[in-house]
Amino acid sequence: MAENDNQEESSEKAPGGKKKWLIIGAAAILLVVIIIVAVWFLMGTKQASSASDMGAGGGSSEEMTSEPAQVGNALYVGMPRPFVFIVPGDSRDRTVQINVQLMVRGERSEELTKQHIPLIEGTLHEVFSSSTADELRTAEGKQRIRELALKQVRSALESVTGEGLVEKVLFTGLVMQ
């Protein structure tokens, strides 16, 4: 009788143990499949964007003008720090913080822009500091400041690299207190 109980106990444990290992194995296989699909998807996306970059940016450097080329993928270069400055307001001075990203075309323009971030930061700080709280309150004022910033950044980059490089100056955050 005792032997029968032991046999029944061991036979009950075995299927439960096998079931647990089957579930763990299936989960592991599913995880591996998900990882493979994710890697395949990401590699396919990188190869497609690399091919389009190579096809679009195949011109020689002599063909470049001072204006950024309108071909290639748009790339964004973020300024490492937000711009914080004080502007005069109606009744009191206001503190302003602006987060900026620059839109460029092509990897070459992106790399050159990144190399000259200190020059760009200085130029943008001059433009932003010359603004007023009234300008920063209206959409038209913000647009005027963005256009002036773009013009000044292109001019500064042209004096150093011979190319404007930047296509747009984008405000990704603006806070005024």
Short mmCIF file of C-alpha atoms in Angstrom, two decimals:
data_model
loop_
_atom_site.label_atom_id
_atom_site.label_comp_id
_atom_site.label_asym_id
_atom_site.label_seq_id
_atom_site.Cartn_x
_atom_site.Cartn_y
_atom_site.Cartn_z
CA MET A 1 0.00 0.00 0.00
CA ALA A 2 2.82 2.38 0.90
CA GLU A 3 4.47 1.57 -2.40
CA ASN A 4 1.27 2.44 -4.27
CA ASP A 5 1.07 5.84 -2.53
CA ASN A 6 4.70 6.63 -3.46
CA GLN A 7 4.09 5.63 -7.07
CA GLU A 8 0.95 7.76 -7.25
CA GLU A 9 2.83 10.72 -5.69
CA SER A 10 5.74 10.47 -8.14
CA SER A 11 3.41 10.10 -11.10
CA GLU A 12 1.47 13.21 -9.99
CA LYS A 13 4.70 15.25 -9.67
CA ALA A 14 6.08 14.24 -13.05
CA PRO A 15 3.29 15.59 -15.26
CA GLY A 16 3.17 18.85 -13.27
CA GLY A 17 6.94 19.26 -13.60
CA LYS A 18 6.84 18.49 -17.31
CA LYS A 19 3.98 20.95 -17.77
CA LYS A 20 5.96 23.69 -16.02
CA TRP A 21 9.01 23.05 -18.22
CA LEU A 22 6.86 23.02 -21.36
CA ILE A 23 5.41 26.43 -20.45
CA ILE A 24 8.91 27.84 -19.72
CA GLY A 25 10.22 26.40 -23.00
CA ALA A 26 7.33 27.83 -25.00
CA ALA A 27 7.81 31.24 -23.38
CA ALA A 28 11.54 31.13 -24.20
CA ILE A 29 10.84 30.23 -27.83
CA LEU A 30 8.26 33.01 -28.09
CA LEU A 31 10.76 35.49 -26.64
CA VAL A 32 13.43 34.43 -29.14
CA VAL A 33 10.95 34.81 -32.02
CA ILE A 34 9.97 38.30 -30.83
CA ILE A 35 13.63 39.34 -30.58
CA ILE A 36 14.38 38.01 -34.07
CA VAL A 37 11.40 39.86 -35.57
CA ALA A 38 12.39 43.10 -33.78
CA VAL A 39 16.00 42.87 -34.97
CA TRP A 40 14.87 42.06 -38.51
CA PHE A 41 12.50 45.02 -38.52
CA LEU A 42 15.11 47.44 -37.17
CA MET A 43 17.81 46.23 -39.55
CA GLY A 44 15.43 46.49 -42.48
CA THR A 45 14.59 50.08 -41.51
CA LYS A 46 18.26 51.06 -41.19
CA GLN A 47 19.15 49.53 -44.54
CA ALA A 48 16.24 51.28 -46.26
CA SER A 49 17.15 54.69 -44.81
CA SER A 50 20.83 54.18 -45.66
CA ALA A 51 19.93 53.33 -49.22
CA SER A 52 17.72 56.40 -49.55
CA ASP A 53 20.46 58.61 -48.03
CA MET A 54 23.02 57.26 -50.47
CA GLY A 55 20.70 57.68 -53.42
CA ALA A 56 19.64 61.21 -52.48
CA GLY A 57 23.02 62.60 -51.44
CA GLY A 58 25.12 61.33 -54.31
CA GLY A 59 26.17 64.77 -55.59
CA SER A 60 29.67 66.15 -55.32
CA SER A 61 30.61 68.81 -52.76
CA GLU A 62 31.19 71.31 -55.58
CA GLU A 63 27.46 71.24 -56.33
CA MET A 64 26.66 72.52 -52.82
CA THR A 65 25.49 76.10 -52.47
CA SER A 66 25.19 78.34 -49.45
CA GLU A 67 21.54 77.31 -49.14
CA PRO A 68 20.90 73.87 -47.64
CA ALA A 69 20.12 71.25 -50.26
CA GLN A 70 16.47 70.23 -50.49
CA VAL A 71 17.37 66.59 -51.07
CA GLY A 72 18.00 63.91 -48.50
CA ASN A 73 16.29 63.13 -45.26
CA ALA A 74 15.60 65.87 -42.79
CA LEU A 75 17.73 65.41 -39.70
CA TYR A 76 17.42 67.32 -36.46
CA VAL A 77 20.28 68.60 -34.35
CA GLY A 78 19.20 69.44 -30.83
CA MET A 79 20.95 72.10 -28.84
CA PRO A 80 22.46 70.44 -25.77
CA ARG A 81 20.95 72.96 -23.32
CA PRO A 82 17.87 75.14 -23.36
CA PHE A 83 18.44 78.87 -23.81
CA VAL A 84 17.60 80.80 -20.64
CA PHE A 85 17.62 84.60 -20.74
CA ILE A 86 15.85 87.69 -19.45
CA VAL A 87 13.79 89.96 -21.71
CA PRO A 88 12.17 93.29 -20.91
CA GLY A 89 8.41 93.18 -20.45
CA ASP A 90 5.58 95.69 -19.92
CA SER A 91 5.77 96.03 -16.17
CA ARG A 92 8.74 93.84 -15.34
CA ASP A 93 11.50 91.77 -16.89
CA ARG A 94 10.63 88.20 -17.81
CA THR A 95 12.71 85.04 -17.71
CA VAL A 96 12.44 82.95 -20.87
CA GLN A 97 13.53 79.40 -21.62
CA ILE A 98 13.58 78.15 -25.22
CA ASN A 99 14.45 74.62 -26.38
CA VAL A 100 15.75 74.62 -29.95
CA GLN A 101 16.32 72.02 -32.65
CA LEU A 102 17.87 72.74 -36.04
CA MET A 103 16.65 70.99 -39.18
CA VAL A 104 19.40 70.06 -41.64
CA ARG A 105 19.52 67.85 -44.74
CA GLY A 106 21.93 64.94 -44.96
CA GLU A 107 24.43 63.40 -42.61
CA ARG A 108 27.28 65.66 -43.73
CA SER A 109 25.32 68.77 -42.77
CA GLU A 110 24.37 67.16 -39.48
CA GLU A 111 28.00 66.43 -38.60
CA LEU A 112 29.20 69.92 -39.57
CA THR A 113 26.38 71.49 -37.56
CA LYS A 114 27.25 69.40 -34.50
CA GLN A 115 30.90 70.48 -34.79
CA HIS A 116 29.87 74.14 -34.62
CA ILE A 117 27.32 73.99 -31.80
CA PRO A 118 29.19 76.55 -29.63
CA LEU A 119 29.07 79.07 -32.50
CA ILE A 120 25.38 78.34 -33.07
CA GLU A 121 24.57 78.63 -29.37
CA GLY A 122 26.28 82.01 -29.12
CA THR A 123 24.49 83.30 -32.20
CA LEU A 124 21.09 82.10 -31.00
CA HIS A 125 21.65 83.57 -27.55
CA GLU A 126 22.36 86.99 -29.12
CA VAL A 127 19.18 86.82 -31.20
CA PHE A 128 16.99 85.62 -28.33
CA SER A 129 18.38 88.16 -25.86
CA SER A 130 17.54 91.01 -28.23
CA SER A 131 13.84 90.05 -28.24
CA THR A 132 11.09 91.39 -25.97
CA ALA A 133 8.37 89.71 -23.96
CA ASP A 134 5.75 91.24 -26.28
CA GLU A 135 7.36 89.56 -29.30
CA LEU A 136 7.46 86.20 -27.56
CA ARG A 137 3.76 86.40 -26.65
CA THR A 138 2.49 86.46 -30.24
CA ALA A 139 2.78 83.88 -32.99
CA GLU A 140 3.98 86.54 -35.43
CA GLY A 141 6.68 87.64 -33.00
CA LYS A 142 7.88 84.07 -32.49
CA GLN A 143 7.96 83.57 -36.26
CA ARG A 144 10.01 86.75 -36.71
CA ILE A 145 12.50 85.60 -34.06
CA ARG A 146 12.78 82.14 -35.69
CA GLU A 147 13.43 83.76 -39.09
CA LEU A 148 16.02 86.14 -37.63
CA ALA A 149 17.65 83.23 -35.78
CA LEU A 150 17.79 81.19 -39.01
CA LYS A 151 19.32 84.10 -40.93
CA GLN A 152 21.96 84.75 -38.25
CA VAL A 153 22.85 81.04 -37.80
CA ARG A 154 23.23 80.55 -41.56
CA SER A 155 25.42 83.64 -41.77
CA ALA A 156 27.63 82.48 -38.90
CA LEU A 157 27.98 78.98 -40.36
CA GLU A 158 28.73 80.35 -43.85
CA SER A 159 31.59 82.42 -42.46
CA VAL A 160 33.16 79.27 -40.99
CA THR A 161 32.16 76.41 -43.31
CA GLY A 162 31.21 78.18 -46.52
CA GLU A 163 27.70 76.67 -46.29
CA GLY A 164 24.49 77.68 -44.51
CA LEU A 165 23.74 74.06 -43.49
CA VAL A 166 20.60 74.83 -41.42
CA GLU A 167 17.21 74.77 -43.11
CA LYS A 168 14.98 75.64 -40.15
CA VAL A 169 15.23 76.76 -36.55
CA LEU A 170 12.51 75.04 -34.53
CA PHE A 171 11.30 75.96 -31.05
CA THR A 172 10.47 72.69 -29.31
CA GLY A 173 9.67 74.39 -26.03
CA LEU A 174 9.15 77.97 -24.90
CA VAL A 175 8.39 79.04 -21.34
CA MET A 176 8.10 82.64 -20.18
CA GLN A 177 7.65 83.65 -16.55
#
